[in-house]
Amino acid sequence: MTQNAPDAGGRLTRREISEAVGDLGWRYVLGLLRASVTVTSLAQAVDVAARVAAAAGDDGDGSLSMDARRDRLVLSLQSSATGLVTPLEIGLARRISAVAGELGLRTDAGAGGRESRSDQVVEIAIDALDIAAVRPFWKAVMGYADEAGACGAEDPVVDPVGQGPAIWFQQMDAPRPQRNRIHFDISVPHDEAPHRIAAALAAGGVLLSDVQAPAFWVLADVEGNEACVTTWQGRD
């Protein structure tokens, strides 16, 4: 597949990453590659995980994480050292998809409005006047750690074992008591976003803004509590 040139920093662009493995069922979601393998039991999920780990070898130690459930094996690929997706992770995605294929299974992110929700990554955004002052509290109370390559006083904090949503901080210019100051960011595959937004609107939600789409759409419930549906698109 012909790909665009890397950006000025030598990194793969979001579009390059998405296109490199999209036909294998992987999706680029919030800085990582994500796919699932549908299984019929926890035992099968564990067996597939063992085969994937063997195929990944030493390359997988710093890039691959897996969550085995009775109905699926959720796969994530991201460099633990840099927090990026590199050619190594793309190569791993291809190897993992090949293993799934040999077992009569497939890697799939579930995008497209199917009954079971797609793969996704959730973040919590906290609006703050003094980010450096509130960040230590949230890091401590959640038992969180600095994100890979981002340990500044205003950078996000993340669950070190990868189970909870990341928390990031949005700068406020003035106190805003009349509006909620914590909202969810739901990062979904780019081809899932239209379905997710349509479902939210059908459930009584309101579209507040699509000015930054397809990077993100701002929605709210009937009482004005906000959430953003986000994708990788429109960010390069």
Coordinates of N, CA and C in Angstrom, one line a residue:
M1 N 0.8 -1.2 0.0 CA 0.0 0.0 0.0 C 0.9 1.2 0.0
T2 N 0.6 2.2 -0.9 CA 1.3 3.4 -0.9 C 0.9 4.3 0.3
Q3 N 2.0 4.8 1.0 CA 1.7 5.5 2.2 C 2.2 7.0 2.1
N4 N 1.7 7.9 2.8 CA 2.2 9.2 2.9 C 3.5 9.2 3.6
A5 N 4.3 10.3 3.4 CA 5.6 10.4 4.0 C 5.4 10.7 5.5
P6 N 6.3 10.2 6.4 CA 6.2 10.5 7.8 C 6.2 12.0 8.0
D7 N 5.8 12.5 9.2 CA 5.8 13.9 9.5 C 7.2 14.4 9.7
A8 N 7.3 15.7 10.0 CA 8.7 16.3 10.1 C 9.5 15.7 11.2
G9 N 8.9 15.1 12.2 CA 9.6 14.5 13.3 C 10.0 13.1 13.0
G10 N 9.7 12.5 11.8 CA 10.0 11.2 11.5 C 9.0 10.1 12.0
R11 N 7.9 10.6 12.6 CA 6.9 9.7 13.1 C 5.9 9.4 12.0
L12 N 5.3 8.2 12.1 CA 4.2 7.9 11.2 C 3.0 8.8 11.4
T13 N 2.4 9.2 10.4 CA 1.2 10.0 10.6 C 0.0 9.1 11.0
R14 N -1.0 9.7 11.6 CA -2.2 9.0 12.0 C -2.8 8.2 10.8
R15 N -2.8 8.9 9.7 CA -3.4 8.3 8.5 C -2.6 7.1 8.0
E16 N -1.2 7.2 8.1 CA -0.4 6.1 7.7 C -0.7 4.9 8.6
I17 N -0.8 5.2 9.9 CA -1.0 4.1 10.8 C -2.3 3.4 10.6
S18 N -3.4 4.2 10.4 CA -4.7 3.7 10.2 C -4.8 2.8 8.9
E19 N -4.2 3.3 7.8 CA -4.2 2.7 6.5 C -3.4 1.4 6.5
A20 N -2.3 1.4 7.3 CA -1.4 0.2 7.3 C -2.0 -1.1 7.7
V21 N -3.0 -1.0 8.6 CA -3.6 -2.2 9.2 C -5.1 -2.2 9.2
G22 N -5.7 -1.2 8.6 CA -7.2 -1.1 8.6 C -7.8 -2.3 7.9
D23 N -7.2 -2.8 6.9 CA -7.8 -3.9 6.1 C -7.7 -5.3 6.9
L24 N -6.9 -5.3 8.0 CA -6.8 -6.4 8.8 C -7.7 -6.4 10.0
G25 N -8.6 -5.3 10.1 CA -9.5 -5.2 11.2 C -9.1 -4.4 12.4
W26 N -7.8 -4.0 12.4 CA -7.3 -3.1 13.4 C -7.8 -1.7 13.2
R27 N -7.9 -0.9 14.3 CA -8.2 0.5 14.2 C -7.3 1.3 15.1
Y28 N -6.9 2.5 14.6 CA -6.1 3.4 15.4 C -7.0 4.2 16.3
V29 N -6.8 4.1 17.6 CA -7.7 4.8 18.5 C -6.9 5.4 19.6
L30 N -6.9 6.7 19.7 CA -6.2 7.4 20.7 C -4.8 7.0 21.0
G31 N -4.0 6.9 19.9 CA -2.6 6.6 20.0 C -2.2 5.2 20.1
L32 N -3.1 4.3 19.9 CA -2.8 2.9 20.0 C -3.6 2.1 18.9
L33 N -3.1 0.9 18.6 CA -3.8 0.0 17.7 C -4.6 -0.9 18.5
R34 N -5.9 -1.1 18.2 CA -6.8 -1.9 19.0 C -7.6 -2.8 18.0
A35 N -7.7 -4.1 18.5 CA -8.6 -5.1 17.8 C -9.0 -6.1 18.8
S36 N -10.0 -6.9 18.4 CA -10.5 -7.9 19.2 C -10.6 -9.2 18.4
V37 N -10.5 -10.3 19.1 CA -10.8 -11.6 18.5 C -12.0 -12.2 19.2
T38 N -13.1 -12.5 18.5 CA -14.2 -13.1 19.1 C -14.0 -14.6 19.4
V39 N -14.3 -15.0 20.6 CA -14.1 -16.4 21.0 C -15.4 -16.9 21.7
T40 N -15.4 -18.2 22.0 CA -16.6 -18.8 22.6 C -16.4 -19.2 24.0
S41 N -15.2 -19.0 24.6 CA -15.0 -19.3 26.0 C -13.8 -18.7 26.5
L42 N -13.6 -18.6 27.8 CA -12.4 -18.0 28.4 C -11.2 -18.9 28.1
A43 N -11.4 -20.2 28.1 CA -10.3 -21.1 27.7 C -9.8 -20.8 26.3
Q44 N -10.7 -20.6 25.4 CA -10.3 -20.3 24.0 C -9.5 -19.0 24.0
A45 N -10.0 -18.0 24.7 CA -9.4 -16.7 24.7 C -7.9 -16.8 25.3
V46 N -7.8 -17.6 26.3 CA -6.4 -17.8 26.9 C -5.5 -18.6 25.9
D47 N -6.1 -19.5 25.2 CA -5.3 -20.3 24.2 C -4.9 -19.4 23.1
V48 N -5.8 -18.5 22.6 CA -5.4 -17.6 21.5 C -4.4 -16.6 22.0
A49 N -4.5 -16.1 23.2 CA -3.6 -15.2 23.8 C -2.2 -15.8 23.9
A50 N -2.1 -17.1 24.2 CA -0.8 -17.8 24.3 C -0.1 -17.9 22.9
R51 N -1.0 -18.2 21.9 CA -0.4 -18.3 20.5 C 0.0 -16.9 20.0
V52 N -0.8 -15.9 20.4 CA -0.4 -14.5 20.0 C 0.9 -14.1 20.6
A53 N 1.1 -14.4 21.9 CA 2.3 -14.0 22.6 C 3.5 -14.7 22.0
A54 N 3.3 -16.0 21.7 CA 4.4 -16.7 21.1 C 4.8 -16.1 19.7
A55 N 3.8 -15.8 19.0 CA 4.1 -15.2 17.6 C 4.8 -13.8 17.8
A56 N 4.4 -13.0 18.8 CA 5.0 -11.7 19.0 C 6.4 -11.8 19.5
G57 N 6.7 -12.8 20.3 CA 8.0 -13.0 20.8 C 8.5 -11.8 21.7
D58 N 9.8 -11.6 21.7 CA 10.3 -10.5 22.5 C 9.8 -9.1 22.0
D59 N 9.4 -9.0 20.8 CA 8.8 -7.7 20.3 C 7.6 -7.3 21.0
G60 N 6.8 -8.3 21.5 CA 5.6 -8.0 22.2 C 5.7 -7.5 23.6
D61 N 6.9 -7.8 24.2 CA 7.0 -7.4 25.6 C 6.9 -5.9 25.8
G62 N 7.3 -5.1 24.9 CA 7.2 -3.6 25.1 C 6.1 -3.0 24.4
S63 N 5.2 -3.8 23.7 CA 4.2 -3.2 22.8 C 2.8 -3.8 23.0
L64 N 2.7 -5.0 23.3 CA 1.5 -5.8 23.3 C 0.9 -5.9 24.7
S65 N -0.4 -5.6 24.8 CA -1.2 -6.0 25.9 C -2.5 -6.7 25.5
M66 N -3.0 -7.6 26.4 CA -4.1 -8.4 26.0 C -5.1 -8.5 27.2
D67 N -6.4 -8.5 26.9 CA -7.4 -8.6 27.9 C -8.3 -9.8 27.5
A68 N -8.2 -10.9 28.2 CA -8.9 -12.1 27.9 C -10.2 -12.2 28.6
R69 N -11.3 -12.3 27.8 CA -12.7 -12.4 28.4 C -13.3 -13.7 27.8
R70 N -14.5 -14.0 28.3 CA -15.1 -15.3 27.9 C -15.6 -15.2 26.4
D71 N -15.8 -13.9 25.9 CA -16.4 -13.8 24.6 C -15.4 -13.1 23.6
R72 N -14.3 -12.6 24.1 CA -13.3 -11.9 23.2 C -12.0 -11.8 23.9
L73 N -11.0 -11.6 23.0 CA -9.6 -11.3 23.4 C -9.3 -9.9 22.9
V74 N -9.2 -8.9 23.7 CA -8.9 -7.6 23.3 C -7.4 -7.3 23.2
L75 N -7.0 -6.8 22.1 CA -5.6 -6.7 21.8 C -5.2 -5.2 21.6
S76 N -4.1 -4.8 22.2 CA -3.7 -3.4 22.1 C -2.2 -3.4 21.8
L77 N -1.8 -2.4 20.9 CA -0.4 -2.3 20.5 C 0.0 -0.9 20.6
Q78 N 1.0 -0.6 21.4 CA 1.6 0.7 21.6 C 2.9 0.6 22.2
S79 N 3.9 1.4 21.8 CA 5.2 1.3 22.4 C 5.1 1.8 23.9
S80 N 5.5 1.0 24.8 CA 5.5 1.4 26.2 C 6.5 2.4 26.6
A81 N 7.5 2.5 25.7 CA 8.6 3.5 26.0 C 8.3 4.9 25.5
T82 N 7.6 5.0 24.4 CA 7.3 6.3 23.8 C 5.8 6.6 23.7
G83 N 4.9 5.7 24.0 CA 3.5 5.9 23.8 C 3.1 6.1 22.4
L84 N 3.8 5.6 21.4 CA 3.5 5.8 20.0 C 3.3 4.5 19.3
V85 N 2.7 4.5 18.2 CA 2.7 3.4 17.3 C 3.7 3.5 16.2
T86 N 4.6 2.6 16.1 CA 5.8 2.6 15.2 C 5.7 1.5 14.2
P87 N 6.6 1.4 13.3 CA 6.5 0.2 12.3 C 6.6 -1.1 13.1
L88 N 7.2 -1.2 14.2 CA 7.3 -2.4 15.0 C 5.9 -2.9 15.4
E89 N 5.0 -1.9 15.9 CA 3.7 -2.3 16.3 C 2.8 -2.7 15.0
I90 N 3.1 -2.0 13.9 CA 2.3 -2.4 12.7 C 2.7 -3.8 12.3
G91 N 4.0 -4.1 12.3 CA 4.4 -5.5 12.0 C 3.8 -6.5 12.9
L92 N 3.7 -6.2 14.2 CA 3.1 -7.1 15.2 C 1.6 -7.3 14.9
A93 N 0.9 -6.2 14.5 CA -0.5 -6.3 14.1 C -0.7 -7.3 13.0
R94 N 0.2 -7.2 12.0 CA 0.1 -8.1 10.9 C 0.4 -9.6 11.3
R95 N 1.4 -9.8 12.1 CA 1.7 -11.1 12.6 C 0.5 -11.7 13.5
I96 N -0.1 -10.9 14.3 CA -1.2 -11.3 15.1 C -2.4 -11.7 14.3
S97 N -2.7 -10.9 13.3 CA -3.8 -11.2 12.4 C -3.6 -12.5 11.7
A98 N -2.3 -12.7 11.3 CA -2.0 -14.0 10.6 C -2.3 -15.2 11.5
V99 N -1.9 -15.1 12.8 CA -2.1 -16.1 13.8 C -3.6 -16.4 13.9
A100 N -4.4 -15.3 14.1 CA -5.8 -15.5 14.2 C -6.4 -16.2 12.9
G101 N -5.9 -15.8 11.8 CA -6.4 -16.4 10.5 C -6.1 -17.9 10.5
E102 N -4.9 -18.3 11.0 CA -4.6 -19.7 11.0 C -5.5 -20.5 11.9
L103 N -6.1 -19.9 12.9 CA -7.0 -20.5 13.8 C -8.5 -20.4 13.4
G104 N -8.7 -19.9 12.2 CA -10.0 -19.7 11.7 C -10.8 -18.6 12.3
L105 N -10.0 -17.6 12.9 CA -10.6 -16.5 13.6 C -10.1 -15.2 12.9
R106 N -10.5 -14.0 13.3 CA -10.0 -12.8 12.7 C -10.0 -11.7 13.7
T107 N -9.1 -10.7 13.4 CA -9.0 -9.5 14.2 C -10.0 -8.5 13.7
D108 N -10.8 -7.9 14.6 CA -11.8 -7.0 14.2 C -12.1 -6.0 15.3
A109 N -12.2 -4.7 15.0 CA -12.5 -3.7 16.0 C -14.0 -3.5 16.2
G110 N -14.8 -4.2 15.5 CA -16.3 -4.1 15.7 C -16.9 -2.8 15.3
A111 N -16.3 -2.0 14.5 CA -16.9 -0.7 14.0 C -18.0 -0.9 13.0
G112 N -18.9 0.0 13.0 CA -20.0 -0.1 12.0 C -21.4 -0.3 12.5
G113 N -21.6 0.0 13.8 CA -23.0 -0.1 14.3 C -23.5 -1.5 14.6
R114 N -22.6 -2.4 14.8 CA -23.1 -3.8 15.2 C -23.7 -3.8 16.6
E115 N -24.3 -4.9 16.9 CA -25.0 -5.0 18.2 C -24.0 -4.8 19.4
S116 N -22.9 -5.5 19.4 CA -21.8 -5.3 20.4 C -21.0 -4.1 20.1
R117 N -20.7 -3.3 21.1 CA -20.0 -2.0 20.8 C -18.7 -2.2 20.3
S118 N -18.2 -1.2 19.6 CA -16.8 -1.3 19.0 C -15.8 -1.2 20.1
D119 N -14.5 -1.5 19.7 CA -13.4 -1.2 20.6 C -13.4 0.3 20.8
Q120 N -12.9 0.8 21.9 CA -12.9 2.2 22.2 C -11.9 2.5 23.4
V121 N -11.5 3.7 23.5 CA -10.7 4.1 24.7 C -11.4 5.4 25.3
V122 N -11.6 5.3 26.6 CA -12.3 6.4 27.3 C -11.3 7.2 28.1
E123 N -11.4 8.6 28.1 CA -10.6 9.5 28.9 C -11.6 10.3 29.7
I124 N -11.1 10.8 30.8 CA -11.8 11.8 31.6 C -11.1 13.1 31.5
A125 N -11.8 14.2 31.1 CA -11.2 15.5 31.0 C -11.6 16.4 32.1
I126 N -10.7 17.0 32.8 CA -11.0 17.9 33.9 C -10.6 19.3 33.6
D127 N -11.6 20.2 33.6 CA -11.3 21.7 33.4 C -10.7 22.2 34.7
A128 N -9.7 23.0 34.6 CA -9.0 23.5 35.8 C -8.4 24.9 35.5
L129 N -8.5 25.8 36.6 CA -7.8 27.1 36.5 C -6.3 26.9 36.7
D130 N -5.9 26.0 37.6 CA -4.5 25.8 37.9 C -4.2 24.3 37.8
I131 N -3.9 23.9 36.6 CA -3.7 22.5 36.3 C -2.6 21.9 37.2
A132 N -1.5 22.6 37.3 CA -0.4 22.1 38.1 C -0.8 21.8 39.5
A133 N -1.8 22.6 40.0 CA -2.2 22.4 41.4 C -3.1 21.2 41.6
V134 N -4.0 20.9 40.6 CA -4.9 19.9 40.8 C -4.4 18.5 40.3
R135 N -3.5 18.5 39.4 CA -3.0 17.3 38.8 C -2.4 16.3 39.9
P136 N -1.6 16.8 40.9 CA -1.1 15.8 41.9 C -2.2 15.1 42.7
F137 N -3.3 15.8 42.9 CA -4.4 15.2 43.7 C -4.9 14.0 42.9
W138 N -5.3 14.2 41.6 CA -5.9 13.2 40.8 C -4.9 12.0 40.6
K139 N -3.6 12.4 40.5 CA -2.6 11.3 40.3 C -2.6 10.4 41.6
A140 N -2.6 11.1 42.7 CA -2.5 10.4 44.0 C -3.8 9.6 44.3
V141 N -5.0 10.3 44.2 CA -6.2 9.6 44.6 C -6.6 8.4 43.7
M142 N -6.2 8.5 42.5 CA -6.4 7.4 41.5 C -5.4 6.3 41.5
G143 N -4.2 6.6 42.2 CA -3.1 5.7 42.1 C -2.5 5.6 40.7
Y144 N -2.5 6.8 40.0 CA -2.1 6.8 38.6 C -0.6 7.2 38.5
A145 N -0.1 7.3 37.3 CA 1.3 7.6 37.0 C 1.4 8.5 35.8
D146 N 2.6 9.0 35.5 CA 2.8 9.8 34.4 C 2.6 9.0 33.1
E147 N 2.1 9.6 32.0 CA 2.0 9.0 30.7 C 3.4 8.8 30.2
A148 N 3.7 7.8 29.4 CA 5.0 7.6 28.7 C 5.4 8.9 28.0
G149 N 6.6 9.4 28.3 CA 7.1 10.5 27.6 C 6.4 11.8 27.9
A150 N 5.6 11.9 29.0 CA 4.9 13.1 29.3 C 4.7 13.2 30.9
C151 N 5.7 13.9 31.5 CA 5.7 13.9 32.9 C 5.6 15.4 33.4
G152 N 5.2 16.3 32.6 CA 5.1 17.7 33.0 C 4.0 18.0 33.9
A153 N 4.0 19.2 34.5 CA 3.1 19.6 35.5 C 1.7 19.7 35.0
E154 N 1.5 19.7 33.7 CA 0.1 19.8 33.1 C -0.2 18.7 32.2
D155 N 0.6 17.6 32.2 CA 0.4 16.5 31.3 C -0.6 15.5 31.9
P156 N -1.2 14.6 31.0 CA -2.2 13.6 31.5 C -1.6 12.7 32.5
V157 N -2.4 12.0 33.3 CA -2.0 10.9 34.1 C -2.8 9.7 33.7
V158 N -2.1 8.5 33.9 CA -2.7 7.2 33.4 C -2.6 6.1 34.4
D159 N -3.5 5.2 34.2 CA -3.5 4.0 35.1 C -2.3 3.1 34.7
P160 N -1.4 2.9 35.6 CA -0.1 2.1 35.3 C -0.4 0.7 34.9
V161 N -1.6 0.1 35.2 CA -1.9 -1.2 34.8 C -2.9 -1.2 33.6
G162 N -3.2 -0.1 33.1 CA -4.0 0.0 31.9 C -5.5 -0.4 32.0
Q163 N -6.1 -0.3 33.2 CA -7.5 -0.7 33.4 C -8.4 0.5 33.4
G164 N -8.0 1.6 34.0 CA -8.8 2.8 34.1 C -8.6 3.8 33.0
P165 N -9.5 4.7 32.8 CA -9.4 5.7 31.8 C -8.3 6.7 32.1
A166 N -7.6 7.2 31.1 CA -6.6 8.3 31.4 C -7.4 9.6 31.8
I167 N -6.7 10.4 32.5 CA -7.2 11.7 32.9 C -6.4 12.8 32.3
W168 N -7.0 13.8 31.6 CA -6.2 14.9 31.1 C -6.9 16.2 31.5
F169 N -6.2 17.3 31.4 CA -6.6 18.5 32.0 C -6.7 19.6 31.0
Q170 N -7.8 20.3 31.0 CA -8.1 21.4 30.0 C -8.1 22.7 30.7
Q171 N -7.4 23.7 30.2 CA -7.1 25.0 30.8 C -8.4 25.8 30.8
M172 N -8.8 26.3 31.9 CA -9.9 27.3 32.0 C -9.3 28.7 32.1
D173 N -10.0 29.7 31.6 CA -9.6 31.1 31.7 C -10.3 31.8 32.9
A174 N -11.4 31.3 33.3 CA -12.2 31.9 34.4 C -13.0 30.9 35.1
P175 N -13.4 31.1 36.3 CA -14.3 30.2 37.0 C -15.6 30.0 36.2
R176 N -16.1 28.7 36.2 CA -17.3 28.4 35.4 C -18.2 27.5 36.3
P177 N -18.9 28.1 37.3 CA -19.7 27.3 38.2 C -21.0 26.8 37.5
Q178 N -21.4 27.4 36.4 CA -22.7 27.1 35.8 C -22.6 25.9 34.8
R179 N -21.4 25.4 34.6 CA -21.3 24.3 33.6 C -20.4 23.2 34.2
N180 N -20.7 21.9 33.9 CA -19.9 20.8 34.4 C -18.4 21.0 34.0
R181 N -17.5 20.6 34.9 CA -16.1 20.8 34.6 C -15.4 19.5 34.4
I182 N -16.1 18.4 34.4 CA -15.5 17.1 34.1 C -16.4 16.5 33.0
H183 N -15.7 16.0 31.9 CA -16.5 15.3 30.9 C -15.7 14.1 30.4
F184 N -16.4 13.2 29.7 CA -15.8 12.0 29.1 C -15.4 12.3 27.7
D185 N -14.3 11.8 27.3 CA -13.9 11.7 25.9 C -13.9 10.2 25.5
I186 N -14.8 9.9 24.5 CA -14.9 8.5 24.0 C -14.2 8.4 22.7
S187 N -13.0 7.8 22.6 CA -12.3 7.7 21.3 C -12.7 6.4 20.7
V188 N -13.2 6.5 19.5 CA -13.7 5.3 18.8 C -13.0 5.2 17.4
P189 N -13.1 4.0 16.7 CA -12.7 3.9 15.4 C -13.3 5.0 14.5
H190 N -12.6 5.5 13.5 CA -13.1 6.6 12.7 C -14.4 6.2 12.0
D191 N -14.6 4.9 11.6 CA -15.8 4.5 10.9 C -16.9 4.1 11.9
E192 N -16.6 4.2 13.2 CA -17.7 4.0 14.2 C -18.3 5.2 14.6
A193 N -17.6 6.4 14.5 CA -18.1 7.7 15.0 C -19.5 8.0 14.6
P194 N -19.9 7.9 13.3 CA -21.2 8.3 12.9 C -22.3 7.5 13.5
H195 N -22.1 6.2 13.7 CA -23.0 5.3 14.4 C -23.2 5.7 15.9
R196 N -22.1 5.9 16.5 CA -22.1 6.3 18.0 C -22.9 7.6 18.2
I197 N -22.6 8.6 17.3 CA -23.2 9.9 17.5 C -24.7 9.7 17.2
A198 N -25.1 9.0 16.2 CA -26.5 8.8 15.8 C -27.2 8.1 17.0
A199 N -26.6 7.2 17.6 CA -27.2 6.5 18.7 C -27.4 7.4 19.9
A200 N -26.4 8.3 20.2 CA -26.5 9.2 21.3 C -27.6 10.2 21.1
L201 N -27.8 10.7 19.9 CA -28.8 11.6 19.5 C -30.2 11.0 19.6
A202 N -30.3 9.7 19.2 CA -31.6 9.0 19.2 C -32.0 8.7 20.7
A203 N -31.0 8.7 21.6 CA -31.2 8.5 23.0 C -31.5 9.7 23.8
G204 N -31.7 10.8 23.1 CA -32.1 12.1 23.7 C -31.0 13.1 23.8
G205 N -29.8 12.8 23.3 CA -28.7 13.7 23.3 C -28.8 14.8 22.4
V206 N -28.0 15.8 22.6 CA -28.0 17.0 21.8 C -26.6 17.2 21.2
L207 N -26.4 17.6 19.9 CA -25.2 17.9 19.4 C -24.9 19.4 19.6
L208 N -23.9 19.7 20.5 CA -23.5 21.0 20.8 C -22.6 21.7 19.8
S209 N -21.7 20.9 19.2 CA -20.7 21.4 18.2 C -20.1 20.3 17.4
D210 N -20.0 20.6 16.1 CA -19.2 19.7 15.2 C -18.2 20.5 14.5
V211 N -17.8 21.7 15.0 CA -16.8 22.6 14.4 C -15.5 21.9 14.2
Q212 N -15.1 21.0 15.2 CA -13.8 20.4 15.1 C -13.9 19.0 14.5
A213 N -15.1 18.6 14.0 CA -15.2 17.2 13.4 C -14.3 17.2 12.2
P214 N -13.8 16.0 11.9 CA -14.0 14.7 12.5 C -13.0 14.4 13.7
A215 N -12.3 15.4 14.2 CA -11.4 15.2 15.3 C -12.3 14.9 16.6
F216 N -13.3 15.7 16.8 CA -14.3 15.4 17.8 C -15.6 16.2 17.6
W217 N -16.6 15.6 18.2 CA -18.0 16.2 18.3 C -18.3 16.4 19.7
V218 N -18.9 17.5 20.1 CA -19.3 17.7 21.5 C -20.8 17.5 21.6
L219 N -21.2 16.5 22.5 CA -22.6 16.2 22.7 C -22.9 16.4 24.2
A220 N -24.2 16.4 24.5 CA -24.7 16.6 25.9 C -25.9 15.8 26.1
D221 N -26.2 15.4 27.3 CA -27.4 14.8 27.7 C -28.5 15.9 27.9
V222 N -29.7 15.5 28.3 CA -30.8 16.5 28.3 C -30.6 17.6 29.4
E223 N -29.7 17.3 30.4 CA -29.4 18.3 31.4 C -28.1 19.1 31.2
G224 N -27.5 18.8 30.0 CA -26.3 19.6 29.6 C -25.0 19.0 30.0
N225 N -24.9 17.8 30.5 CA -23.7 17.2 30.9 C -23.0 16.7 29.6
E226 N -21.8 17.1 29.4 CA -21.1 16.9 28.1 C -20.3 15.7 27.9
A227 N -20.1 15.2 26.7 CA -19.2 14.1 26.3 C -18.8 14.4 24.9
C228 N -17.5 14.0 24.6 CA -17.0 14.2 23.3 C -16.8 12.8 22.6
V229 N -17.2 12.7 21.4 CA -16.8 11.5 20.6 C -15.7 11.9 19.7
T230 N -14.6 11.2 19.8 CA -13.4 11.6 19.1 C -12.8 10.5 18.2
T231 N -12.1 10.9 17.2 CA -11.4 10.0 16.3 C -10.0 10.5 16.0
W232 N -9.2 9.7 15.3 CA -7.8 10.2 14.9 C -7.9 11.2 13.8
Q233 N -9.0 11.3 13.0 CA -9.0 12.1 11.8 C -9.0 13.6 12.1
G234 N -8.5 14.3 11.2 CA -8.5 15.8 11.3 C -7.4 16.3 12.3
R235 N -6.4 15.4 12.7 CA -5.4 15.8 13.7 C -4.0 15.9 13.1
D236 N -3.8 15.4 11.9 CA -2.4 15.4 11.4 C -2.1 16.8 10.8

